[in-house]
Amino acid sequence: MRAWACVLAMLEDEPACVLVTVVAVEGSAPREAGARMVVDAGRRFHGTIGGGMLEYQTIEAAAANARAVQDGFRLERMSLGPDLGQCCGGRITLALETISRKRRAEVDRLARLEADGLFVTSMSIPENDAPSRRVVSDERCQLQDGARVLLKENTLYERFGNETTPVMLFGAGHVGKALVLALAPLPFSVIWIDNRAEVFPARVPANVRTVLATDPLHDAASTPAGADVLVMTHDHGLDLAIADVALRCRGIAGVGMIGSETKAARMRSRLLSAGHDAGLLDAAFRCPVGISGIASKLPAAIAASIAAELIMRRDHRSCVHKKRRTGLAGAVDAIG
């Protein structure tokens, strides 16, 4: 969720709204630190902090703050137990930041930064005072290992913007169309490529950029490091050529292709004949793409399967990256 874009949109219609942020979690909780929602005086909201009675009571409190139209900030510490009708058993700290139209210029600036990518703010938080955020440099950022929020010595550090995983999607057929809708609310940035102008819909989700390709292989050769390549064109020969080119790109996350087990065997055989190493194909080529256990061949079901696999792969890479960073930091400390 682009928090500041939501705040800006609400301030178009309302004199004030409240940005709610999960600041800290102890034990089990329905959402992680950094989860956010924006609430107006009429209880309309965007985002979620986990639903249930926790979210219901928070919306009520935030709406009351918004109706007061008074810039301010406060922390709420809550136990997720019987008093809330929840059995998570943990404790959660929430920040409720009331934002009025007086801060419109600041909100507009933060929304523009958010649209451009990731950035971090710091804010001193003597409670009930009007908040003021400062954008901080990487050198002064206290957030570690991708954390989105940290409360330290009465200063709140927050990371905004979406850290997206690039996806190169070749093919705008039925499954391609279903997949861009499945990925719309998820942290992926999709480049959607086809050589047929008429197949693209008039509108696409905000995280999708369409490319009418005169030469899809040129686009495949330009696959950025870290990207997942998904191949589902109308032409099996083109599928093979795209996979062949993409697998030669350094640092890609992998290539996935829709198809039957028969198609998978043929594609693998031809990729081996094209000079690709069997170990590389085992690690980086997936056909049929998507999680196992879904038998339906409905485009939306296939898209759900692929989206689930992409989320699992993204989470796995994030976990591996965090472990490597932690191990490196430990090694540096040991040397020091």
CSV table of C-alpha atoms in Angstrom, one decimal:
chain,number,residue,atom,x,y,z
A,1,MET,CA,0.0,0.0,0.0
A,2,ARG,CA,1.2,3.5,-0.8
A,3,ALA,CA,0.4,5.1,2.5
A,4,TRP,CA,1.0,8.7,1.5
A,5,ALA,CA,-0.9,8.4,-1.7
A,6,CYS,CA,-3.9,7.1,0.4
A,7,VAL,CA,-3.5,10.0,2.8
A,8,LEU,CA,-3.4,12.5,0.0
A,9,ALA,CA,-6.5,11.1,-1.6
A,10,MET,CA,-8.4,11.2,1.7
A,11,LEU,CA,-7.4,14.8,2.3
A,12,GLU,CA,-9.1,15.7,-1.0
A,13,ASP,CA,-12.4,14.8,0.5
A,14,GLU,CA,-11.9,15.1,4.3
A,15,PRO,CA,-10.3,17.8,6.5
A,16,ALA,CA,-8.2,15.2,8.3
A,17,CYS,CA,-7.4,11.5,8.4
A,18,VAL,CA,-5.3,9.1,10.6
A,19,LEU,CA,-2.3,7.0,9.5
A,20,VAL,CA,-2.2,3.9,11.7
A,21,THR,CA,1.0,2.0,11.8
A,22,VAL,CA,2.0,-1.3,13.6
A,23,VAL,CA,5.2,-0.1,15.3
A,24,ALA,CA,6.2,-3.2,17.2
A,25,VAL,CA,5.0,-6.7,17.8
A,26,GLU,CA,5.8,-9.1,20.7
A,27,GLY,CA,4.7,-12.7,20.3
A,28,SER,CA,2.0,-13.6,17.9
A,29,ALA,CA,0.0,-11.0,16.0
A,30,PRO,CA,-2.1,-10.8,12.8
A,31,ARG,CA,0.2,-8.4,11.0
A,32,GLU,CA,3.9,-7.6,11.1
A,33,ALA,CA,5.6,-4.3,12.2
A,34,GLY,CA,5.2,-1.8,9.4
A,35,ALA,CA,1.7,-2.8,8.4
A,36,ARG,CA,-0.4,0.3,7.9
A,37,MET,CA,-3.9,1.6,7.3
A,38,VAL,CA,-5.4,5.1,6.7
A,39,VAL,CA,-8.8,6.0,8.3
A,40,ASP,CA,-11.1,9.0,7.9
A,41,ALA,CA,-13.7,10.5,10.1
A,42,GLY,CA,-16.4,8.4,8.5
A,43,ARG,CA,-14.6,5.1,9.2
A,44,ARG,CA,-13.6,4.6,5.6
A,45,PHE,CA,-10.2,3.0,5.4
A,46,HIS,CA,-7.5,1.7,3.2
A,47,GLY,CA,-5.1,-1.1,4.2
A,48,THR,CA,-5.3,-3.4,7.2
A,49,ILE,CA,-3.5,-4.0,10.5
A,50,GLY,CA,-5.0,-7.5,10.7
A,51,GLY,CA,-8.7,-7.4,11.0
A,52,GLY,CA,-10.7,-8.6,14.0
A,53,MET,CA,-11.6,-6.7,17.1
A,54,LEU,CA,-8.1,-5.1,17.1
A,55,GLU,CA,-8.8,-3.4,13.8
A,56,TYR,CA,-12.4,-2.6,14.6
A,57,GLN,CA,-11.5,-0.7,17.8
A,58,THR,CA,-8.6,1.0,16.1
A,59,ILE,CA,-10.8,2.3,13.3
A,60,GLU,CA,-13.2,3.7,15.9
A,61,ALA,CA,-10.4,5.4,17.8
A,62,ALA,CA,-8.8,6.7,14.6
A,63,ALA,CA,-12.1,8.0,13.2
A,64,ALA,CA,-12.7,9.9,16.5
A,65,ASN,CA,-9.2,11.5,16.1
A,66,ALA,CA,-9.9,12.5,12.5
A,67,ARG,CA,-13.2,14.2,13.5
A,68,ALA,CA,-11.2,16.4,15.9
A,69,VAL,CA,-9.2,17.7,13.0
A,70,GLN,CA,-6.2,18.3,15.2
A,71,ASP,CA,-2.7,17.3,14.0
A,72,GLY,CA,-1.3,14.9,16.6
A,73,PHE,CA,0.4,11.6,17.4
A,74,ARG,CA,0.0,8.9,20.0
A,75,LEU,CA,1.0,5.4,20.7
A,76,GLU,CA,-1.4,2.6,21.8
A,77,ARG,CA,-0.1,-0.6,23.4
A,78,MET,CA,-2.6,-3.5,23.3
A,79,SER,CA,-2.7,-7.1,24.4
A,80,LEU,CA,-4.2,-9.5,21.8
A,81,GLY,CA,-6.0,-11.5,24.4
A,82,PRO,CA,-9.5,-12.1,25.8
A,83,ASP,CA,-10.2,-8.3,26.2
A,84,LEU,CA,-10.1,-8.0,22.4
A,85,GLY,CA,-11.8,-11.3,21.7
A,86,GLN,CA,-8.6,-12.5,20.1
A,87,CYS,CA,-6.4,-15.5,20.9
A,88,CYS,CA,-3.2,-14.4,19.2
A,89,GLY,CA,-1.6,-14.0,22.6
A,90,GLY,CA,0.9,-11.3,21.6
A,91,ARG,CA,1.3,-7.6,22.3
A,92,ILE,CA,1.2,-4.9,19.7
A,93,THR,CA,2.2,-1.2,19.6
A,94,LEU,CA,0.3,1.1,17.3
A,95,ALA,CA,1.0,4.6,16.2
A,96,LEU,CA,-2.0,6.8,15.4
A,97,GLU,CA,-0.9,10.0,13.5
A,98,THR,CA,-3.6,12.5,12.8
A,99,ILE,CA,-3.0,14.4,9.6
A,100,SER,CA,-5.0,17.5,8.6
A,101,ARG,CA,-5.0,19.6,5.5
A,102,LYS,CA,-2.5,22.0,7.2
A,103,ARG,CA,0.1,19.4,6.3
A,104,ARG,CA,-1.0,19.1,2.7
A,105,ALA,CA,2.3,20.3,1.3
A,106,GLU,CA,4.3,17.8,3.4
A,107,VAL,CA,2.0,15.0,2.4
A,108,ASP,CA,2.2,15.9,-1.3
A,109,ARG,CA,6.0,15.8,-1.1
A,110,LEU,CA,6.0,12.4,0.7
A,111,ALA,CA,3.6,10.9,-1.8
A,112,ARG,CA,5.9,12.0,-4.7
A,113,LEU,CA,8.9,10.4,-2.9
A,114,GLU,CA,6.8,7.2,-2.3
A,115,ALA,CA,5.9,7.0,-6.0
A,116,ASP,CA,9.6,7.2,-6.9
A,117,GLY,CA,10.7,4.3,-4.7
A,118,LEU,CA,11.9,3.6,-1.1
A,119,PHE,CA,12.7,6.3,1.4
A,120,VAL,CA,13.0,6.6,5.2
A,121,THR,CA,11.6,9.3,7.5
A,122,SER,CA,12.3,10.1,11.2
A,123,MET,CA,10.0,11.7,13.6
A,124,SER,CA,10.4,12.8,17.2
A,125,ILE,CA,7.3,11.7,19.2
A,126,PRO,CA,6.5,13.5,22.3
A,127,GLU,CA,2.9,12.4,22.5
A,128,ASN,CA,0.1,14.8,21.6
A,129,ASP,CA,2.4,17.2,19.8
A,130,ALA,CA,1.9,18.0,16.2
A,131,PRO,CA,4.2,15.5,14.3
A,132,SER,CA,6.8,16.6,11.7
A,133,ARG,CA,8.7,14.1,9.5
A,134,ARG,CA,12.2,14.5,8.2
A,135,VAL,CA,13.5,12.4,5.3
A,136,VAL,CA,16.8,10.8,6.4
A,137,SER,CA,19.7,9.6,4.4
A,138,ASP,CA,20.9,6.1,4.2
A,139,GLU,CA,23.8,7.0,6.5
A,140,ARG,CA,21.5,8.1,9.3
A,141,CYS,CA,18.9,5.4,8.7
A,142,GLN,CA,18.5,3.2,11.8
A,143,LEU,CA,16.5,0.5,10.0
A,144,GLN,CA,18.2,-2.8,9.4
A,145,ASP,CA,17.6,-5.8,7.1
A,146,GLY,CA,14.6,-4.4,5.3
A,147,ALA,CA,12.7,-3.5,8.5
A,148,ARG,CA,9.9,-1.0,7.8
A,149,VAL,CA,9.6,0.6,11.2
A,150,LEU,CA,11.7,1.2,14.4
A,151,LEU,CA,11.0,3.1,17.6
A,152,LYS,CA,14.2,4.1,19.2
A,153,GLU,CA,14.8,6.6,22.0
A,154,ASN,CA,11.6,8.6,21.3
A,155,THR,CA,12.3,8.7,17.5
A,156,LEU,CA,10.2,6.8,15.1
A,157,TYR,CA,12.0,5.6,11.9
A,158,GLU,CA,9.8,4.4,9.0
A,159,ARG,CA,10.4,3.1,5.6
A,160,PHE,CA,7.9,4.0,2.9
A,161,GLY,CA,7.5,2.9,-0.7
A,162,ASN,CA,7.2,-0.6,-2.2
A,163,GLU,CA,10.2,-2.9,-2.5
A,164,THR,CA,9.0,-4.7,-5.5
A,165,THR,CA,10.3,-7.8,-7.3
A,166,PRO,CA,10.5,-7.4,-11.1
A,167,VAL,CA,8.5,-9.8,-13.3
A,168,MET,CA,9.0,-10.1,-17.1
A,169,LEU,CA,5.7,-11.5,-18.4
A,170,PHE,CA,5.7,-12.7,-22.0
A,171,GLY,CA,2.2,-13.3,-23.4
A,172,ALA,CA,-1.1,-11.4,-23.0
A,173,GLY,CA,-3.5,-14.3,-23.5
A,174,HIS,CA,-6.1,-15.5,-21.1
A,175,VAL,CA,-3.6,-16.6,-18.4
A,176,GLY,CA,-1.5,-13.5,-18.8
A,177,LYS,CA,-4.5,-11.3,-18.3
A,178,ALA,CA,-5.6,-13.2,-15.2
A,179,LEU,CA,-2.1,-13.1,-13.8
A,180,VAL,CA,-1.7,-9.3,-14.0
A,181,LEU,CA,-4.9,-9.0,-12.0
A,182,ALA,CA,-3.7,-11.5,-9.4
A,183,LEU,CA,-0.4,-9.6,-9.0
A,184,ALA,CA,-2.0,-6.2,-8.9
A,185,PRO,CA,-2.1,-5.9,-5.0
A,186,LEU,CA,1.2,-7.7,-4.5
A,187,PRO,CA,4.8,-6.4,-4.3
A,188,PHE,CA,5.7,-7.1,-7.9
A,189,SER,CA,6.5,-4.7,-10.8
A,190,VAL,CA,5.4,-6.3,-14.0
A,191,ILE,CA,6.7,-5.6,-17.5
A,192,TRP,CA,4.0,-7.2,-19.8
A,193,ILE,CA,5.3,-8.0,-23.3
A,194,ASP,CA,3.5,-9.2,-26.4
A,195,ASN,CA,3.9,-8.6,-30.1
A,196,ARG,CA,0.2,-8.2,-30.8
A,197,ALA,CA,-1.2,-4.8,-30.1
A,198,GLU,CA,-4.8,-5.8,-30.0
A,199,VAL,CA,-4.5,-8.3,-27.0
A,200,PHE,CA,-3.7,-5.7,-24.3
A,201,PRO,CA,-6.6,-4.4,-22.3
A,202,ALA,CA,-7.4,-0.7,-22.3
A,203,ARG,CA,-6.4,-0.4,-18.7
A,204,VAL,CA,-3.9,-2.3,-16.6
A,205,PRO,CA,-3.0,-2.2,-12.8
A,206,ALA,CA,-0.7,0.5,-11.6
A,207,ASN,CA,2.2,-2.0,-11.1
A,208,VAL,CA,2.1,-3.1,-14.8
A,209,ARG,CA,3.8,-1.6,-17.8
A,210,THR,CA,2.9,-2.9,-21.2
A,211,VAL,CA,5.4,-3.3,-24.0
A,212,LEU,CA,4.4,-3.9,-27.6
A,213,ALA,CA,7.4,-5.8,-28.8
A,214,THR,CA,8.6,-6.0,-32.4
A,215,ASP,CA,11.2,-8.4,-31.2
A,216,PRO,CA,10.4,-10.2,-27.9
A,217,LEU,CA,13.8,-11.8,-27.8
A,218,HIS,CA,15.4,-8.4,-27.5
A,219,ASP,CA,13.3,-7.8,-24.4
A,220,ALA,CA,14.1,-11.2,-23.1
A,221,ALA,CA,17.8,-10.4,-23.4
A,222,SER,CA,17.3,-7.2,-21.4
A,223,THR,CA,15.9,-9.1,-18.4
A,224,PRO,CA,17.2,-7.3,-15.2
A,225,ALA,CA,19.0,-9.2,-12.4
A,226,GLY,CA,16.6,-10.5,-9.8
A,227,ALA,CA,13.6,-10.8,-12.2
A,228,ASP,CA,11.3,-13.7,-12.6
A,229,VAL,CA,10.6,-14.4,-16.3
A,230,LEU,CA,7.2,-15.9,-17.1
A,231,VAL,CA,6.6,-17.3,-20.5
A,232,MET,CA,3.0,-17.9,-21.9
A,233,THR,CA,2.9,-16.7,-25.4
A,234,HIS,CA,0.6,-18.0,-28.2
A,235,ASP,CA,3.5,-19.7,-30.0
A,236,HIS,CA,5.5,-22.7,-28.5
A,237,GLY,CA,8.4,-21.9,-30.7
A,238,LEU,CA,8.5,-18.4,-29.4
A,239,ASP,CA,8.2,-19.7,-25.8
A,240,LEU,CA,11.3,-21.8,-26.4
A,241,ALA,CA,13.3,-19.0,-27.9
A,242,ILE,CA,12.4,-16.6,-25.1
A,243,ALA,CA,13.3,-19.1,-22.4
A,244,ASP,CA,16.6,-19.8,-24.2
A,245,VAL,CA,17.6,-16.1,-24.3
A,246,ALA,CA,16.4,-15.4,-20.7
A,247,LEU,CA,18.3,-18.3,-19.2
A,248,ARG,CA,21.5,-16.8,-20.5
A,249,CYS,CA,20.9,-13.5,-18.6
A,250,ARG,CA,23.0,-13.2,-15.5
A,251,GLY,CA,21.4,-13.0,-12.1
A,252,ILE,CA,17.8,-13.7,-13.1
A,253,ALA,CA,15.6,-15.3,-10.5
A,254,GLY,CA,14.4,-18.0,-12.9
A,255,VAL,CA,12.2,-18.8,-15.9
A,256,GLY,CA,8.7,-20.2,-15.5
A,257,MET,CA,6.5,-21.5,-18.4
A,258,ILE,CA,3.0,-22.7,-18.5
A,259,GLY,CA,2.4,-26.0,-20.2
A,260,SER,CA,1.7,-29.7,-19.8
A,261,GLU,CA,4.2,-32.3,-18.6
A,262,THR,CA,4.7,-33.3,-22.3
A,263,LYS,CA,5.5,-29.7,-23.2
A,264,ALA,CA,7.9,-29.4,-20.2
A,265,ALA,CA,9.8,-32.5,-21.3
A,266,ARG,CA,10.2,-31.2,-24.9
A,267,MET,CA,11.2,-27.8,-23.8
A,268,ARG,CA,13.8,-29.2,-21.4
A,269,SER,CA,15.2,-31.5,-24.1
A,270,ARG,CA,15.5,-28.6,-26.6
A,271,LEU,CA,17.1,-26.3,-24.0
A,272,LEU,CA,19.7,-29.0,-23.3
A,273,SER,CA,20.3,-29.3,-27.0
A,274,ALA,CA,20.8,-25.5,-27.1
A,275,GLY,CA,23.7,-25.8,-24.7
A,276,HIS,CA,22.1,-25.2,-21.3
A,277,ASP,CA,23.4,-27.1,-18.3
A,278,ALA,CA,21.1,-29.7,-16.7
A,279,GLY,CA,21.9,-28.3,-13.3
A,280,LEU,CA,21.0,-24.8,-14.4
A,281,LEU,CA,17.6,-26.0,-15.8
A,282,ASP,CA,16.9,-27.9,-12.5
A,283,ALA,CA,17.5,-24.7,-10.6
A,284,ALA,CA,16.2,-22.0,-12.9
A,285,PHE,CA,13.6,-23.5,-15.3
A,286,ARG,CA,10.1,-24.3,-14.1
A,287,CYS,CA,7.5,-25.9,-16.4
A,288,PRO,CA,4.7,-26.2,-15.6
A,289,VAL,CA,5.0,-23.0,-13.6
A,290,GLY,CA,3.0,-22.6,-10.4
A,291,ILE,CA,2.4,-24.5,-7.2
A,292,SER,CA,1.4,-28.2,-7.3
A,293,GLY,CA,-2.0,-29.4,-6.2
A,294,ILE,CA,-4.2,-27.2,-8.3
A,295,ALA,CA,-5.9,-29.3,-11.0
A,296,SER,CA,-8.1,-26.6,-12.5
A,297,LYS,CA,-7.1,-25.2,-15.9
A,298,LEU,CA,-9.2,-22.1,-15.5
A,299,PRO,CA,-7.0,-19.1,-16.3
A,300,ALA,CA,-7.7,-17.5,-13.0
A,301,ALA,CA,-6.8,-20.7,-11.1
A,302,ILE,CA,-3.6,-21.1,-13.1
A,303,ALA,CA,-2.8,-17.4,-12.3
A,304,ALA,CA,-3.5,-18.0,-8.6
A,305,SER,CA,-1.1,-20.9,-8.6
A,306,ILE,CA,1.6,-18.8,-10.3
A,307,ALA,CA,1.1,-15.9,-8.0
A,308,ALA,CA,1.4,-18.2,-5.0
A,309,GLU,CA,4.7,-19.6,-6.3
A,310,LEU,CA,6.1,-16.1,-6.9
A,311,ILE,CA,5.2,-15.1,-3.4
A,312,MET,CA,6.9,-18.2,-2.0
A,313,ARG,CA,10.0,-17.6,-4.1
A,314,ARG,CA,10.2,-13.9,-3.1
A,315,ASP,CA,9.9,-14.8,0.6
A,316,HIS,CA,12.6,-17.5,0.3
A,317,ARG,CA,15.0,-15.0,-1.3
A,318,SER,CA,14.3,-12.4,1.3
A,319,CYS,CA,15.0,-15.0,4.1
A,320,VAL,CA,18.2,-16.1,2.4
A,321,HIS,CA,19.3,-12.4,1.9
A,322,LYS,CA,18.6,-11.6,5.6
A,323,LYS,CA,20.5,-14.6,6.8
A,324,ARG,CA,23.5,-13.7,4.7
A,325,ARG,CA,23.4,-10.1,6.0
A,326,THR,CA,23.2,-11.3,9.6
A,327,GLY,CA,26.0,-13.7,9.0
A,328,LEU,CA,28.2,-11.0,7.5
A,329,ALA,CA,27.5,-8.7,10.3
A,330,GLY,CA,28.4,-11.4,12.8
A,331,ALA,CA,31.6,-12.1,11.0
A,332,VAL,CA,32.5,-8.4,11.0
A,333,ASP,CA,31.8,-8.2,14.7
A,334,ALA,CA,33.9,-11.2,15.3
A,335,ILE,CA,36.8,-9.7,13.4
A,336,GLY,CA,36.4,-6.4,15.2
